[in-house]
PDB file of C-alpha atoms in Angstrom:
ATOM      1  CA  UNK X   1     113.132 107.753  -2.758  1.00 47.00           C
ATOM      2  CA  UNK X   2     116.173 109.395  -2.161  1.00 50.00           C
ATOM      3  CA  UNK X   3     119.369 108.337  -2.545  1.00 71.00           C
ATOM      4  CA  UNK X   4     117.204 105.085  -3.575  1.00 84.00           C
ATOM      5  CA  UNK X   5     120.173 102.012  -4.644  1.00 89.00           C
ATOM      6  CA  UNK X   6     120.660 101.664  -8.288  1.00 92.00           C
ATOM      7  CA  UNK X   7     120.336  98.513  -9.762  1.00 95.00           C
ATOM      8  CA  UNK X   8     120.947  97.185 -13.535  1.00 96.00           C
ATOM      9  CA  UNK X   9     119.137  93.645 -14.901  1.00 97.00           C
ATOM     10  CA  UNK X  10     120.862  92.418 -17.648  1.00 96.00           C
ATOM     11  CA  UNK X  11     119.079  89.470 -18.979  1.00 95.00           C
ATOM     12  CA  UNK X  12     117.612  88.708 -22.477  1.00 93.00           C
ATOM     13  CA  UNK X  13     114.369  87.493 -21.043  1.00 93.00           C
ATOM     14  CA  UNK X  14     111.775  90.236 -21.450  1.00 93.00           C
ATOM     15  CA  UNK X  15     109.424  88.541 -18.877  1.00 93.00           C
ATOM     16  CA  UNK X  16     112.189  88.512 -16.376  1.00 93.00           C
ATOM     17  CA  UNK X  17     113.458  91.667 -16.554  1.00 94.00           C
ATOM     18  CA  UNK X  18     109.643  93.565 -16.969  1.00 93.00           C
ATOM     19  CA  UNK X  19     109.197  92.030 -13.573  1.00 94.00           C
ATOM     20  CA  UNK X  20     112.276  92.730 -11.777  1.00 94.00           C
ATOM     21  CA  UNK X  21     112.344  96.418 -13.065  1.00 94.00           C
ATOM     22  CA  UNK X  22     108.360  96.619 -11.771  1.00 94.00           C
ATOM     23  CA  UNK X  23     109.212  95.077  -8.398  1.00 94.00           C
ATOM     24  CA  UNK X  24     112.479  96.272  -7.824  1.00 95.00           C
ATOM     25  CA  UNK X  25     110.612 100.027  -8.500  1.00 93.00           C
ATOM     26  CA  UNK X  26     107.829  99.422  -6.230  1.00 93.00           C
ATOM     27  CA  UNK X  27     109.861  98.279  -3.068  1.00 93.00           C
ATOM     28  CA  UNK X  28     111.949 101.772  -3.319  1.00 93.00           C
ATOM     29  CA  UNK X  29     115.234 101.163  -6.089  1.00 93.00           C
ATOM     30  CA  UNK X  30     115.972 103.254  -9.407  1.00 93.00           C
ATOM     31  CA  UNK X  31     116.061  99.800 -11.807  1.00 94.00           C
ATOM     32  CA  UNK X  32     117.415  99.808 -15.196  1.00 95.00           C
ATOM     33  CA  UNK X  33     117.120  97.065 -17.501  1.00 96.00           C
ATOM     34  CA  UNK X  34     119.591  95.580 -20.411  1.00 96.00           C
ATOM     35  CA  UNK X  35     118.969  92.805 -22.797  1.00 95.00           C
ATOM     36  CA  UNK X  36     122.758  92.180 -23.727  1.00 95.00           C
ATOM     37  CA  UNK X  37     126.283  93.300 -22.932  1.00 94.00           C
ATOM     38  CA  UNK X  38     126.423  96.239 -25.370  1.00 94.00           C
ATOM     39  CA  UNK X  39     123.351  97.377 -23.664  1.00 95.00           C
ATOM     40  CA  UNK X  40     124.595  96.660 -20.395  1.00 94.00           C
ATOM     41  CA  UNK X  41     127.724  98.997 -21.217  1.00 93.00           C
ATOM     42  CA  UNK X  42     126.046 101.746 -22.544  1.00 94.00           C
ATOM     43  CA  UNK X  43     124.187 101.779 -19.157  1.00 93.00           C
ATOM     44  CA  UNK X  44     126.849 101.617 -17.375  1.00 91.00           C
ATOM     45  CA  UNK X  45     128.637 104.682 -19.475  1.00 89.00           C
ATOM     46  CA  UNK X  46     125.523 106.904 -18.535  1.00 89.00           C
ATOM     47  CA  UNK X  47     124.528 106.050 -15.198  1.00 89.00           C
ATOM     48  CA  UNK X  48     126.610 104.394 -12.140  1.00 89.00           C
ATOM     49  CA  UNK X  49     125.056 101.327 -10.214  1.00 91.00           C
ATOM     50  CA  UNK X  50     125.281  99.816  -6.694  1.00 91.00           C
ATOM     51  CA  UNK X  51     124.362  96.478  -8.070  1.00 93.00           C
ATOM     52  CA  UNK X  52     124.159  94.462 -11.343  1.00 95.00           C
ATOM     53  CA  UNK X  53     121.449  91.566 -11.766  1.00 95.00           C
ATOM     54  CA  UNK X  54     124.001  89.424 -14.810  1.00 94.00           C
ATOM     55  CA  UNK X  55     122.424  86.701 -16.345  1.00 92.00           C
ATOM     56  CA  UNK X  56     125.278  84.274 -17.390  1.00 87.00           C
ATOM     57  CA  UNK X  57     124.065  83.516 -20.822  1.00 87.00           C
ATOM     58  CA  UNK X  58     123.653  86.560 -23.070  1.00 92.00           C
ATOM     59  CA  UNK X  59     123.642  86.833 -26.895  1.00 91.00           C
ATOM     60  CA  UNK X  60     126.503  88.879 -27.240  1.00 92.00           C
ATOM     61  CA  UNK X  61     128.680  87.894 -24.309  1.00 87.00           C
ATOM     62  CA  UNK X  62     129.298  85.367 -21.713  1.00 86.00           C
ATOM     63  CA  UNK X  63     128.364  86.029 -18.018  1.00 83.00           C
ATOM     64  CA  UNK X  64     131.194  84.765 -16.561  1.00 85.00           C
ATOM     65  CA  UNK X  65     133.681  86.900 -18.641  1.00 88.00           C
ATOM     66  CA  UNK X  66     131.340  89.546 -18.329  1.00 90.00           C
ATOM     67  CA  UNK X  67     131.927  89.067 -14.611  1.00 87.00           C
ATOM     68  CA  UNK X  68     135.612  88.877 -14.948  1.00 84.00           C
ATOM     69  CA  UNK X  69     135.595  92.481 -16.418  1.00 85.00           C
ATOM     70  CA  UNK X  70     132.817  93.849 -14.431  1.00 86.00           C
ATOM     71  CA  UNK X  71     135.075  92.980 -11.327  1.00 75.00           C
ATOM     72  CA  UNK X  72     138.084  94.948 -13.135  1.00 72.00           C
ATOM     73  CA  UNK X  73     136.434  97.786 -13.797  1.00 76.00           C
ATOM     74  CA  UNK X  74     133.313  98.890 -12.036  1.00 78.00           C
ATOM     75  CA  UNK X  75     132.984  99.026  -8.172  1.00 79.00           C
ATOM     76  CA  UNK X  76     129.119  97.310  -8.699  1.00 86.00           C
ATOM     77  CA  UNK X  77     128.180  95.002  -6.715  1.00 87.00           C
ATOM     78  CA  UNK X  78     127.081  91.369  -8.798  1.00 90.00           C
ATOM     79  CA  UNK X  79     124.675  88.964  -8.258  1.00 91.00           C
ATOM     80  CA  UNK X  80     124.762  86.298 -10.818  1.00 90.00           C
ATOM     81  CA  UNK X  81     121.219  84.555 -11.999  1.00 90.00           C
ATOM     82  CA  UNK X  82     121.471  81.834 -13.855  1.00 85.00           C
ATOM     83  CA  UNK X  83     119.422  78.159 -14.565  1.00 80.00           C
ATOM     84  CA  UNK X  84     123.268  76.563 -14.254  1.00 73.00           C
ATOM     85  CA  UNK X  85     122.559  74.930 -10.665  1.00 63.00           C
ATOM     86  CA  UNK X  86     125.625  73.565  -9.887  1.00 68.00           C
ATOM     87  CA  UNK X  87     128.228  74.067  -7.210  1.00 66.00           C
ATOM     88  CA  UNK X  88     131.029  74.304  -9.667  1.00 68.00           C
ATOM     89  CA  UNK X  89     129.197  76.992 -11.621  1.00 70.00           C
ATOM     90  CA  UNK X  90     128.403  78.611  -8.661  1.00 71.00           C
ATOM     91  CA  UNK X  91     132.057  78.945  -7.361  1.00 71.00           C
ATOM     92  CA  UNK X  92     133.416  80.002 -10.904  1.00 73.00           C
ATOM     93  CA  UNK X  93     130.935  82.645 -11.072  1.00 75.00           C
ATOM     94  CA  UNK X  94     131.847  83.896  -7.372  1.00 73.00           C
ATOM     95  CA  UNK X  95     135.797  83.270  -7.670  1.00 71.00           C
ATOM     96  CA  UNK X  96     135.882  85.406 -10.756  1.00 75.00           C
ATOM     97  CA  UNK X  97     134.519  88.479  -8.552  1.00 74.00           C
ATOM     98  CA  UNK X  98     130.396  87.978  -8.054  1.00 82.00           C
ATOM     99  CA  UNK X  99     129.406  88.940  -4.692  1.00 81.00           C
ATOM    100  CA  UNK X 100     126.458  86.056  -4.980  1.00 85.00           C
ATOM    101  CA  UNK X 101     124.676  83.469  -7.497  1.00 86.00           C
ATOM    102  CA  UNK X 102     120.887  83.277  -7.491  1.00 88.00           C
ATOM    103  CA  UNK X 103     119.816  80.234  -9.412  1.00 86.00           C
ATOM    104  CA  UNK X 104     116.697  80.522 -11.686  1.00 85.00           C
ATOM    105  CA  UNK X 105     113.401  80.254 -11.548  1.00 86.00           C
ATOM    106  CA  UNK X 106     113.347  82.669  -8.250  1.00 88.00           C
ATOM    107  CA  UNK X 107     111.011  84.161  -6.127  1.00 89.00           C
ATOM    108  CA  UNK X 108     111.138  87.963  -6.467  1.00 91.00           C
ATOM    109  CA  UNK X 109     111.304  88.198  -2.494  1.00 90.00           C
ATOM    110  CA  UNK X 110     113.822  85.206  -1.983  1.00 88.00           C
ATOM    111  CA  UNK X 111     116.150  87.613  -4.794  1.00 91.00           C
ATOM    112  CA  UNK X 112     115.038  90.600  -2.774  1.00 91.00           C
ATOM    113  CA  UNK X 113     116.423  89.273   0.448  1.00 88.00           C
ATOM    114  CA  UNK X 114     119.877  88.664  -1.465  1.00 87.00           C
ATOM    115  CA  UNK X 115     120.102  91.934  -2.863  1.00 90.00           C
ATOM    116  CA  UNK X 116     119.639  93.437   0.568  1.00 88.00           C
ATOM    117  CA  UNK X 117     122.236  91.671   1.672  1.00 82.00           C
ATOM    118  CA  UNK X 118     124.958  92.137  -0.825  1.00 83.00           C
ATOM    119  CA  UNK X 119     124.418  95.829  -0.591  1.00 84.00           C
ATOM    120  CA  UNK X 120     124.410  95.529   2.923  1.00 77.00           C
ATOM    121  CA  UNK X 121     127.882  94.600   3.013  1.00 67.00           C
ATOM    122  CA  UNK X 122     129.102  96.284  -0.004  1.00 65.00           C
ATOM    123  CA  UNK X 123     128.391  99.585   1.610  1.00 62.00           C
ATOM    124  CA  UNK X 124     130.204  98.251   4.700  1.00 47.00           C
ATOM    125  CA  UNK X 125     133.252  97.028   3.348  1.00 45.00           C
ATOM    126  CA  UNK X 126     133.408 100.868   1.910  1.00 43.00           C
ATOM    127  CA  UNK X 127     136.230 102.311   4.019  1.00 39.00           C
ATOM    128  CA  UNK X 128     134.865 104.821   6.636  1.00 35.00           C
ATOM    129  CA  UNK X 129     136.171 108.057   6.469  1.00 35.00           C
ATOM    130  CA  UNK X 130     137.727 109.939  10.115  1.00 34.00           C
ATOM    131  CA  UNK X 131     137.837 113.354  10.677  1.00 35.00           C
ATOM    132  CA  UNK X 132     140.845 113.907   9.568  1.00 35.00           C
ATOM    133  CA  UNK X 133     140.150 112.908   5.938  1.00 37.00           C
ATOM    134  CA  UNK X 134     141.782 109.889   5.886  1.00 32.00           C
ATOM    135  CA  UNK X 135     140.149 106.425   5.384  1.00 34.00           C
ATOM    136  CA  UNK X 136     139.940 103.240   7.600  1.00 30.00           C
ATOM    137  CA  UNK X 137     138.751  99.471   7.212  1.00 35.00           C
ATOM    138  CA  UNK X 138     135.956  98.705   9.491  1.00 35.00           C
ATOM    139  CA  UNK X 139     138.402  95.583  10.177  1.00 38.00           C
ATOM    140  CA  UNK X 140     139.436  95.353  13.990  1.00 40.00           C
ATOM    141  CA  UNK X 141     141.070  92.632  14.800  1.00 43.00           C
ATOM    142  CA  UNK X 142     143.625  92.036  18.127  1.00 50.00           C
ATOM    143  CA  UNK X 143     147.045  90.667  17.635  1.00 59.00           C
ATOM    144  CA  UNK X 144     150.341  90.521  15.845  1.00 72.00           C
ATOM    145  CA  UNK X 145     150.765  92.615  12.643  1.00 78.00           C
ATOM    146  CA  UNK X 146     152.572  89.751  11.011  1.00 86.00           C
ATOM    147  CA  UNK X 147     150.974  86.556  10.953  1.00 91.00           C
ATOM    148  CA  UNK X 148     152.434  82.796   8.930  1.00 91.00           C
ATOM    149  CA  UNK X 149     150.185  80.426   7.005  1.00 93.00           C
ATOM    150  CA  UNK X 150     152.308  77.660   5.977  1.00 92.00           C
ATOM    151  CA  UNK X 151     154.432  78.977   3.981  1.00 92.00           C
ATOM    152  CA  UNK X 152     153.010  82.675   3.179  1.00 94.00           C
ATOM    153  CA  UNK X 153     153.104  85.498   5.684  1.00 93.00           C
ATOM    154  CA  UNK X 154     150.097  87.926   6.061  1.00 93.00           C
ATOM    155  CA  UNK X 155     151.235  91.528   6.666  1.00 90.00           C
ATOM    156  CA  UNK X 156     147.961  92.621   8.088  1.00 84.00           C
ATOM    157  CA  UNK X 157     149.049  96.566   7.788  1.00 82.00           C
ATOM    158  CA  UNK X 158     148.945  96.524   3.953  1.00 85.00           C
ATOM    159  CA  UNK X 159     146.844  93.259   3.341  1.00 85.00           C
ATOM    160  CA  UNK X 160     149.402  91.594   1.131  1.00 90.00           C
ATOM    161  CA  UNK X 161     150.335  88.342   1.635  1.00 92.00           C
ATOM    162  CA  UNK X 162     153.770  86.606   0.564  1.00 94.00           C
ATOM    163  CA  UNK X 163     154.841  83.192  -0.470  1.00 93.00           C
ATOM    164  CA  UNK X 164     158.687  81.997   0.700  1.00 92.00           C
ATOM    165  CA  UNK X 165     159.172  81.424  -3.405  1.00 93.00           C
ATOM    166  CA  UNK X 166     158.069  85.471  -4.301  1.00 92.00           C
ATOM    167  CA  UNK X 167     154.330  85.135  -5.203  1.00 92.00           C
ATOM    168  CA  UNK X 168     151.968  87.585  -3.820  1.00 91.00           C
ATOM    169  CA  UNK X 169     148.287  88.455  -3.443  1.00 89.00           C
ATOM    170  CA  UNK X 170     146.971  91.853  -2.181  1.00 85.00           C
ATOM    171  CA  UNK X 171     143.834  91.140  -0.066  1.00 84.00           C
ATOM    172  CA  UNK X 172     140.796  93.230   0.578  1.00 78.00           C
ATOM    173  CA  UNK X 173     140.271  94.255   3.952  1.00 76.00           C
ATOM    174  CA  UNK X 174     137.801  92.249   4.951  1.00 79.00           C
ATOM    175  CA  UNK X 175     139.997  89.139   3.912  1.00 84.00           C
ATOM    176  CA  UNK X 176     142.714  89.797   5.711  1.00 86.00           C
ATOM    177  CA  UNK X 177     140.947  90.552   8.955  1.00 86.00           C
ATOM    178  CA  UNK X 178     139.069  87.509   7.858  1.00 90.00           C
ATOM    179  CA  UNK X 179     142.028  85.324   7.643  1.00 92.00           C
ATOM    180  CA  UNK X 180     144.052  86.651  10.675  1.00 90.00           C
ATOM    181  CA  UNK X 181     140.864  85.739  12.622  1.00 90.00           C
ATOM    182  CA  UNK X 182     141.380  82.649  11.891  1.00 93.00           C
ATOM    183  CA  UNK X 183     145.034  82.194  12.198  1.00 91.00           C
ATOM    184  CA  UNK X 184     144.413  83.635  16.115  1.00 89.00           C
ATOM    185  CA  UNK X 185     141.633  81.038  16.579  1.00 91.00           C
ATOM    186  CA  UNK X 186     143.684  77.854  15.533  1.00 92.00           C
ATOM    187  CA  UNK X 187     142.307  74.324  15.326  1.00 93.00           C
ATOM    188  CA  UNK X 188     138.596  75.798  17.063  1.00 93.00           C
ATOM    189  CA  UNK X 189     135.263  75.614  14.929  1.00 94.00           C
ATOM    190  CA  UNK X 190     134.299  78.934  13.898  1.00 93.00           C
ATOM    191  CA  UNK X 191     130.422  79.267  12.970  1.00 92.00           C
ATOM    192  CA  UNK X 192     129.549  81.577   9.969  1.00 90.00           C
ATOM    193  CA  UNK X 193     128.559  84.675  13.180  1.00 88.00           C
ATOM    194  CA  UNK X 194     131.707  84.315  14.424  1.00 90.00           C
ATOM    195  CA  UNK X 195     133.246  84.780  11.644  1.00 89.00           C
ATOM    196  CA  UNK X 196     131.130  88.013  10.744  1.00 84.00           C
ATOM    197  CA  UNK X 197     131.226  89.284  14.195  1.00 84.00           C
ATOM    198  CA  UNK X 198     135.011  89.627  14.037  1.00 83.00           C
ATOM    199  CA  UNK X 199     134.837  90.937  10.710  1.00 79.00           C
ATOM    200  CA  UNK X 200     132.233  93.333  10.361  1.00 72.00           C
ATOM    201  CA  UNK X 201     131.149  93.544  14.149  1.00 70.00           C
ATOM    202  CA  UNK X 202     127.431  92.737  12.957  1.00 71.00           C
ATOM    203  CA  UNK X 203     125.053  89.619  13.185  1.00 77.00           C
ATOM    204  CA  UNK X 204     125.330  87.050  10.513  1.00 78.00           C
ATOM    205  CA  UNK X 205     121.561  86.236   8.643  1.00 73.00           C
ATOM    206  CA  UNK X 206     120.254  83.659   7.376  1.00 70.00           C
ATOM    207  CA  UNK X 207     121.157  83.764   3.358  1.00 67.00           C
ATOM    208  CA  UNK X 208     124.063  86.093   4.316  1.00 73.00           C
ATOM    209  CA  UNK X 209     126.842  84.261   1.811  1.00 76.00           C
ATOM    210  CA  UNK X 210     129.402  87.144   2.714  1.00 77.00           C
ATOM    211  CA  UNK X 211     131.745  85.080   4.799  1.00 86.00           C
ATOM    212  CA  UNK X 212     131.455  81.903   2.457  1.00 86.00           C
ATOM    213  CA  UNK X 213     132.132  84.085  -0.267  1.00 83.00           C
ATOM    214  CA  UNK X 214     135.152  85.401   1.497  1.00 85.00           C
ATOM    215  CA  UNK X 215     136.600  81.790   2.426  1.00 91.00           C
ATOM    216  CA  UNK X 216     136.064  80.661  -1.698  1.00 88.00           C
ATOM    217  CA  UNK X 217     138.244  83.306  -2.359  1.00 86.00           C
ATOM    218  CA  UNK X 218     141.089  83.366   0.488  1.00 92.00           C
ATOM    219  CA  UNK X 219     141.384  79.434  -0.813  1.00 92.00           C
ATOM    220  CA  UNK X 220     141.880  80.399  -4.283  1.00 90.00           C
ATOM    221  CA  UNK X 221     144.857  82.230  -3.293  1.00 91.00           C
ATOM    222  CA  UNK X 222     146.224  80.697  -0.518  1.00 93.00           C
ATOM    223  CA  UNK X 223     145.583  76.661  -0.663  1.00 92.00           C
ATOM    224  CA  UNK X 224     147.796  74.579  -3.120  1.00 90.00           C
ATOM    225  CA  UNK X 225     144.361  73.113  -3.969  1.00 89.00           C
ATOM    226  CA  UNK X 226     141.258  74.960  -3.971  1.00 88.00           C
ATOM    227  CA  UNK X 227     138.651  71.985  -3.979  1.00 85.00           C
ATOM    228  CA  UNK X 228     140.667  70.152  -1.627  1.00 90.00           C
ATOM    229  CA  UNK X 229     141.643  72.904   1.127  1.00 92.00           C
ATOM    230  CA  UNK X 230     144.469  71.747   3.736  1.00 92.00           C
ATOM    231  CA  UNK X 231     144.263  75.184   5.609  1.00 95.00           C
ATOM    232  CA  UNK X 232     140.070  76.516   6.022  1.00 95.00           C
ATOM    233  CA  UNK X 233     138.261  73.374   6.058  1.00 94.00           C
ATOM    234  CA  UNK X 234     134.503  72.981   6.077  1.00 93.00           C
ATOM    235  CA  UNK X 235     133.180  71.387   8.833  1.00 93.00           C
ATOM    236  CA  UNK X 236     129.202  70.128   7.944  1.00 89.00           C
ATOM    237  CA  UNK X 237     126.202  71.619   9.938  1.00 86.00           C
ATOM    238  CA  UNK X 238     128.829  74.045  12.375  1.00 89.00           C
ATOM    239  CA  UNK X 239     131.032  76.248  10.436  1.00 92.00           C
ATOM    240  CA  UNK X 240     134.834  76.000   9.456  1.00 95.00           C
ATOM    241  CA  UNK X 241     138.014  75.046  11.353  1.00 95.00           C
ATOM    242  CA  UNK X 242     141.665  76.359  10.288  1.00 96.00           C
ATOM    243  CA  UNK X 243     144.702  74.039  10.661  1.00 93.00           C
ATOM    244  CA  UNK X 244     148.101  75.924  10.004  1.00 89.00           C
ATOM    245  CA  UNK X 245     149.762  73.395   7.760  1.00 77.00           C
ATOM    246  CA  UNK X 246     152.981  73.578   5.610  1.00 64.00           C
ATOM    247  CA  UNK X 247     151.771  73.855   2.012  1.00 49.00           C
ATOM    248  CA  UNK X 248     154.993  71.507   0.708  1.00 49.00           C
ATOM    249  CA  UNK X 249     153.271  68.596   3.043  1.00 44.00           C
TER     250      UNK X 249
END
C-alpha cells in the first residue's frame, strides 16, 4: 500500500510482537518490530515512524522514560501497552507525552481501533499548509486573543500562557484552542463532541481519548493540583465543566 503508516512494536514478548507485525501487515501498515530500547533506536535511526507500539517494561530501559525521550525527540505518535492497569499508571504514561495507553491482554481489533485513532488526529493536529507557503493550526476558535485563567493569561496568537509570578508554558495548538473553548463557555457542561467539534471541527468516536488526553495535560500545567483540579472539572456520565477560579483560593 502506498504511503501505508509506519508503525514500530517494541516489546520483548516474541508472541506479541509476531502477531502484531502479522496483523498490523495484513490490514495495510509497514510494521517493524523491536525487542528492547537499543533495538528500538536503531530502528528509529534507519527508518521514520508514524506510530510506536512501547511496552513499558523492557530489559534495557523503562517505558516511561523511554516515553519521556521519545516525546523530546521524535514526532511519533505513542501508544503505551502495558499489564499496569491502573489510572495512575495510565496518566503518568500519558502526562509524560503518550498519545494513549492500551492495557494488556488486548484484542488485536480493540488495539486496531486505537491506532486508527491516534493517527487520525496526529495527522490532523499537523499544521496545514496555505498557498502561500506558510502554515496554519486547524484551530478556529471565535473571541478575544487574550484570555485569564485565574491567575495565568492565555495569549491565544502564540499559545503561551503566563503566570502573574513569571512561569510559563508554551501550548500546542490544539490546547490552546482547547482551553480558550472553554474559558468562552464558562460554568456550562461540555460533552467530549463538543469539545472536539470546536477543536478539530470533526465528530468525536467512541474510544477517541484525544480530548481527555488534552484536558490531563492542560491540568498538569495550569491547576495548582493536578488530581484535584479547581479549574476543568470532570463531571460523571456528561463531560467536563470549567469554573474560572483564582489559583491563590
Amino acid at each position: 500500500m502506498p504511503n501505508a503508516p509506519r508503525i514500530l512494536v517494541v516489546d520483548d514478548d516474541p508472541d506479541i510482537t509476531n502477531l502484531l507485525e502479522i496483523y498490523l501487515q495484513g490490514e495495510g501498515y509497514e510494521a517493524d518490530v523491536a525487542a528492547s530500547k537499543a533495538e528500538m533506536e536503531k530502528c528509529l535511526e534507519q527508518s521514520r515512524y508514524d506510530l510506536i507500539l512501547l511496552d513499558i517494561r523492557l530489559p534495557d530501559g523503562d517505558g516511561f522514560d523511554i516515553t519521556r525521550e521519545l516525546h523530546k525527540e521524535s514526532d511519533a505518535a505513542i501508544i503505551i501497552i502495558s499489564r499496569k492497569t491502573s489510572d495512575v499508571d495510565q496518566i503518568v504514561g500519558l502526562e509524560l507525552g503518550a498519545d494513549d495507553y492500551v492495557s494488556k491482554p488486548f484484542e488485536p481489533r480493540t488495539l486496531l481501533a486505537r491506532i486508527k485513532s491516534v493517527l487520525r488526529r496526529y495527522n490532523m493536529s499537523r499544521p496545514m499548509p496555505q498557498d502561500n507557503g506558510t502554515e496554519v493550526s486547524p484551530i478556529a476558535v471565535d473571541g478575544p486573543m487574550n484570555l485569564e485563567i485565574g491567575d495565568w493569561k492565555l495569549d491565544r496568537a502564540t499559545y503561551r500562557l503566563t503566570h502573574r509570578d513569571g512561569r510559563q508554558h508554551v501550548l500546542s495548538s490544539n490546547e490552546a484552542g482547547l482551553l480558550a473553548f472553554f474559558v468562552q463557555n464558562e460554568g456550562k457542561v461540555l460533552t467530549r463532541n463538543d469539545l472536539m467539534l470546536a477543536v478539530t471541527g470533526r465528530e468525536w468516536e467512541y474510544m477517541d481519548r484525544s480530548i481527555d488526553i488534552m484536558i490531563v495535560r492542560l491540568r498538569k500545567k495550569i491547576e495548582p493540583e493536578p488530581a484535584h483540579p479547581r479549574f476543568i472539572q470532570t463531571v460523571r456520565g456528561s463531560g467536563y465543566i470549567f469554573q474560572n477560579v483564582s489559583s491563590d483560593t
